[in-house]
Coordinates of N, CA, C and O in Angstrom, one line a residue:
M15 N -61.3 8.0 -46.3 CA -61.1 8.6 -45.0 C -62.0 9.7 -44.7 O -62.1 10.7 -45.5
G16 N -62.7 9.7 -43.6 CA -63.6 10.7 -43.3 C -63.0 11.6 -42.2 O -61.8 11.6 -42.0
G17 N -63.9 12.4 -41.6 CA -63.5 13.3 -40.5 C -63.1 12.5 -39.3 O -63.2 11.3 -39.2
P18 N -62.8 13.2 -38.2 CA -62.5 12.6 -36.9 C -63.7 11.8 -36.4 O -64.8 12.3 -36.4
S19 N -63.4 10.7 -35.8 CA -64.5 9.9 -35.2 C -64.3 9.9 -33.7 O -63.5 10.6 -33.2
A20 N -65.0 9.1 -33.0 CA -65.1 9.2 -31.6 C -63.8 8.8 -30.9 O -63.4 9.3 -29.9
K21 N -63.0 7.9 -31.5 CA -61.8 7.4 -30.9 C -60.5 7.9 -31.6 O -59.5 7.4 -31.5
T22 N -60.7 9.0 -32.4 CA -59.5 9.5 -33.2 C -59.3 10.9 -32.7 O -60.2 11.7 -32.5
Y23 N -58.0 11.3 -32.5 CA -57.6 12.6 -32.1 C -57.1 13.4 -33.3 O -56.9 14.6 -33.2
M24 N -56.8 12.8 -34.4 CA -56.3 13.5 -35.6 C -57.4 14.2 -36.3 O -58.4 13.5 -36.6
G25 N -57.3 15.4 -36.6 CA -58.4 16.2 -37.2 C -58.4 16.0 -38.7 O -57.5 15.3 -39.3
W26 N -59.3 16.6 -39.4 CA -59.4 16.5 -40.8 C -58.6 17.5 -41.5 O -58.8 18.7 -41.3
W27 N -57.7 17.2 -42.3 CA -56.8 18.0 -43.2 C -56.2 19.2 -42.4 O -56.4 20.3 -42.6
G28 N -55.5 18.8 -41.3 CA -54.7 19.8 -40.6 C -55.4 20.4 -39.4 O -54.8 21.1 -38.6
H29 N -56.6 20.1 -39.2 CA -57.3 20.6 -38.0 C -57.1 19.6 -36.9 O -57.9 18.6 -36.8
L30 N -56.0 19.7 -36.2 CA -55.6 18.7 -35.3 C -56.4 18.9 -34.0 O -56.5 20.0 -33.5
G31 N -56.9 17.8 -33.5 CA -57.6 17.9 -32.2 C -56.7 17.1 -31.2 O -55.8 16.4 -31.5
S32 N -57.1 17.2 -30.0 CA -56.4 16.4 -28.9 C -57.4 16.2 -27.8 O -58.4 16.8 -27.7
P33 N -57.0 15.2 -26.9 CA -57.9 15.0 -25.8 C -57.8 16.2 -24.9 O -56.9 17.0 -24.9
K34 N -58.8 16.3 -24.0 CA -58.9 17.4 -23.1 C -57.6 17.3 -22.2 O -57.2 16.2 -21.7
Q35 N -57.1 18.4 -21.9 CA -55.9 18.5 -21.0 C -56.3 18.2 -19.6 O -57.2 18.9 -19.0
K36 N -55.7 17.3 -18.9 CA -56.1 16.9 -17.6 C -55.2 17.6 -16.5 O -55.7 17.8 -15.4
G37 N -54.0 17.9 -16.8 CA -53.1 18.5 -15.8 C -51.9 19.0 -16.4 O -51.5 18.6 -17.6
I38 N -51.2 19.9 -15.8 CA -50.0 20.4 -16.3 C -48.8 19.8 -15.5 O -48.8 19.9 -14.3
T39 N -47.9 19.2 -16.2 CA -46.7 18.7 -15.5 C -45.6 19.7 -15.6 O -45.3 20.3 -16.6
Q40 N -45.1 20.0 -14.4 CA -44.0 21.0 -14.3 C -42.7 20.3 -13.9 O -42.7 19.4 -13.0
Y41 N -41.6 20.7 -14.5 CA -40.3 20.2 -14.2 C -39.5 21.3 -13.7 O -39.6 22.4 -14.2
A42 N -38.6 21.0 -12.8 CA -37.7 22.0 -12.2 C -36.3 21.5 -12.2 O -36.1 20.3 -12.1
V43 N -35.4 22.4 -12.4 CA -34.0 22.1 -12.4 C -33.4 22.6 -11.1 O -33.7 23.7 -10.6
S44 N -32.6 21.7 -10.5 CA -32.0 22.0 -9.2 C -31.1 23.3 -9.3 O -30.5 23.5 -10.3
P45 N -31.1 24.2 -8.3 CA -30.3 25.3 -8.3 C -28.8 25.0 -8.5 O -28.0 25.7 -9.0
Y46 N -28.4 23.8 -7.9 CA -27.0 23.4 -8.0 C -26.6 23.0 -9.5 O -25.5 23.1 -9.9
A47 N -27.6 22.5 -10.2 CA -27.4 22.2 -11.6 C -27.4 23.5 -12.5 O -26.7 23.5 -13.5
Q48 N -28.1 24.5 -12.1 CA -28.1 25.7 -12.8 C -26.8 26.5 -12.6 O -26.3 27.1 -13.5
K49 N -26.3 26.5 -11.3 CA -25.1 27.3 -11.0 C -24.2 26.3 -10.3 O -24.1 26.3 -9.1
P50 N -23.4 25.6 -11.0 CA -22.5 24.6 -10.4 C -21.4 25.3 -9.6 O -20.8 24.7 -8.7
L51 N -21.0 26.5 -9.8 CA -20.0 27.2 -9.1 C -20.5 28.2 -8.1 O -19.8 29.1 -7.7
A52 N -21.8 28.1 -7.8 CA -22.4 29.1 -6.8 C -21.7 28.9 -5.5 O -21.5 27.9 -4.9
H53 N -21.3 30.1 -4.9 CA -20.7 30.2 -3.6 C -19.3 29.4 -3.5 O -18.9 29.1 -2.4
S54 N -18.7 29.1 -4.6 CA -17.5 28.3 -4.6 C -16.3 29.1 -3.9 O -15.5 28.6 -3.2
F55 N -16.2 30.4 -4.2 CA -15.1 31.2 -3.6 C -15.4 31.4 -2.1 O -14.4 31.3 -1.3
H56 N -16.6 31.6 -1.7 CA -17.0 31.7 -0.3 C -16.6 30.4 0.5 O -16.0 30.5 1.5
N57 N -17.1 29.3 -0.1 CA -16.8 28.0 0.5 C -15.3 27.7 0.5 O -14.8 27.1 1.5
A58 N -14.6 28.1 -0.5 CA -13.2 27.8 -0.6 C -12.4 28.5 0.5 O -11.5 27.9 1.1
F59 N -12.8 29.7 0.8 CA -12.1 30.5 1.9 C -12.3 29.8 3.2 O -11.4 29.6 3.9
Y60 N -13.6 29.5 3.6 CA -13.8 28.9 4.9 C -13.3 27.5 5.0 O -12.8 27.1 6.0
N61 N -13.3 26.7 3.9 CA -12.8 25.4 3.9 C -11.3 25.4 4.1 O -10.7 24.6 4.8
S62 N -10.6 26.4 3.4 CA -9.2 26.5 3.5 C -8.8 26.9 5.0 O -7.8 26.3 5.5
F63 N -9.6 27.8 5.6 CA -9.3 28.2 6.9 C -9.4 27.0 7.9 O -8.6 26.8 8.8
R64 N -10.5 26.2 7.7 CA -10.7 25.0 8.5 C -9.6 24.0 8.4 O -9.1 23.5 9.4
R65 N -9.2 23.8 7.2 CA -8.1 22.8 7.0 C -6.8 23.3 7.5 O -6.0 22.6 8.1
F66 N -6.5 24.6 7.4 CA -5.3 25.2 7.9 C -5.3 25.1 9.5 O -4.3 24.8 10.1
K67 N -6.4 25.4 10.1 CA -6.5 25.3 11.5 C -6.3 23.9 12.0 O -5.5 23.7 13.0
S68 N -6.8 22.9 11.4 CA -6.6 21.6 11.9 C -5.2 21.1 11.6 O -4.6 20.4 12.4
A69 N -4.6 21.6 10.5 CA -3.2 21.2 10.2 C -2.2 21.9 11.2 O -1.3 21.2 11.6
M70 N -2.5 23.1 11.6 CA -1.7 23.8 12.6 C -1.7 23.1 13.9 O -0.7 23.0 14.6
Y71 N -2.9 22.6 14.3 CA -3.0 21.9 15.6 C -2.1 20.6 15.6 O -1.4 20.3 16.5
W72 N -2.2 19.9 14.5 CA -1.5 18.7 14.3 C 0.0 19.0 14.3 O 0.8 18.3 14.9
Y73 N 0.4 20.0 13.6 CA 1.8 20.4 13.5 C 2.4 20.8 14.8 O 3.5 20.4 15.2
W74 N 1.6 21.6 15.6 CA 2.0 22.1 16.9 C 2.2 20.8 17.8 O 3.2 20.7 18.6
W75 N 1.2 19.9 17.8 CA 1.3 18.8 18.7 C 2.5 17.9 18.3 O 3.2 17.4 19.2
K76 N 2.8 17.7 17.1 CA 3.9 16.8 16.6 C 5.2 17.5 17.1 O 6.1 16.8 17.6
N77 N 5.3 18.8 16.9 CA 6.6 19.4 17.3 C 6.7 19.4 18.9 O 7.9 19.2 19.4
A78 N 5.7 19.6 19.6 CA 5.8 19.5 21.1 C 6.2 18.1 21.5 O 7.0 18.0 22.4
E79 N 5.6 17.1 20.8 CA 6.0 15.7 21.2 C 7.5 15.5 20.9 O 8.2 14.8 21.7
E80 N 8.0 16.0 19.8 CA 9.4 15.8 19.4 C 10.3 16.5 20.4 O 11.4 16.0 20.8
Y81 N 9.9 17.7 20.7 CA 10.7 18.6 21.6 C 10.8 17.9 23.0 O 11.8 17.9 23.7
N82 N 9.6 17.3 23.5 CA 9.6 16.6 24.7 C 10.6 15.4 24.7 O 11.3 15.2 25.7
A83 N 10.6 14.7 23.6 CA 11.5 13.6 23.5 C 12.9 14.0 23.5 O 13.8 13.4 24.0
Y84 N 13.2 15.2 22.8 CA 14.5 15.7 22.8 C 15.0 16.1 24.2 O 16.2 15.9 24.5
L85 N 14.1 16.7 25.0 CA 14.5 17.1 26.4 C 15.0 15.9 27.2 O 15.7 16.1 28.2
Y86 N 14.5 14.7 26.9 CA 14.9 13.5 27.6 C 16.2 12.9 27.1 O 16.7 11.9 27.7
T87 N 16.9 13.5 26.1 CA 18.2 13.1 25.7 C 19.3 13.8 26.5 O 19.0 14.8 27.2
K88 N 20.5 13.4 26.3 CA 21.6 14.1 27.0 C 21.8 15.5 26.5 O 21.9 16.4 27.3
A89 N 21.7 15.7 25.2 CA 21.8 17.1 24.7 C 20.7 18.0 25.1 O 20.8 19.2 25.5
G90 N 19.4 17.4 25.2 CA 18.3 18.2 25.6 C 18.4 18.5 27.1 O 18.0 19.6 27.5
K91 N 18.9 17.6 27.9 CA 19.1 17.9 29.3 C 20.1 19.0 29.5 O 19.9 19.9 30.4
E92 N 21.2 19.0 28.8 CA 22.2 20.0 28.9 C 21.6 21.4 28.5 O 21.9 22.4 29.2
E93 N 20.8 21.4 27.4 CA 20.2 22.7 27.0 C 19.2 23.2 28.1 O 19.2 24.4 28.4
L94 N 18.5 22.3 28.7 CA 17.5 22.7 29.7 C 18.2 23.2 30.9 O 17.8 24.2 31.5
D95 N 19.3 22.6 31.3 CA 20.1 23.1 32.5 C 20.7 24.4 32.2 O 20.8 25.3 33.0
R96 N 21.1 24.6 30.9 CA 21.8 25.9 30.5 C 20.8 27.0 30.6 O 21.1 28.1 31.0
V97 N 19.6 26.8 30.1 CA 18.5 27.8 30.0 C 18.0 28.1 31.4 O 17.7 29.3 31.7
S98 N 17.8 27.1 32.2 CA 17.2 27.3 33.5 C 18.1 28.0 34.5 O 19.2 27.8 34.6

C-alpha cells in the first residue's frame, strides 16, 4: 500500500484527506419543536374566554326558547297575567 492516489481520499498513516468542501448544509429546528409549550398559558386564557362566550350565547338562547314555550302554557299565561 502506498500513499494516497488520485481517486483515494484516505491519507497515509492517519493523514486523512477529503475532497474539497463544496457547500455547507445547514439544518434548523422549528421554534415549535424547541418550545412545545410556548405561549400555552396565553393561548389557554383567550381560548377559554372564546369558548365561554360561545357557550353563554347558546345557553342564553336555549333558556329564552324554553321560557317562550313556557309562556304559551296555561301556567305561563297565568304568570304573565299576574306580572303584567
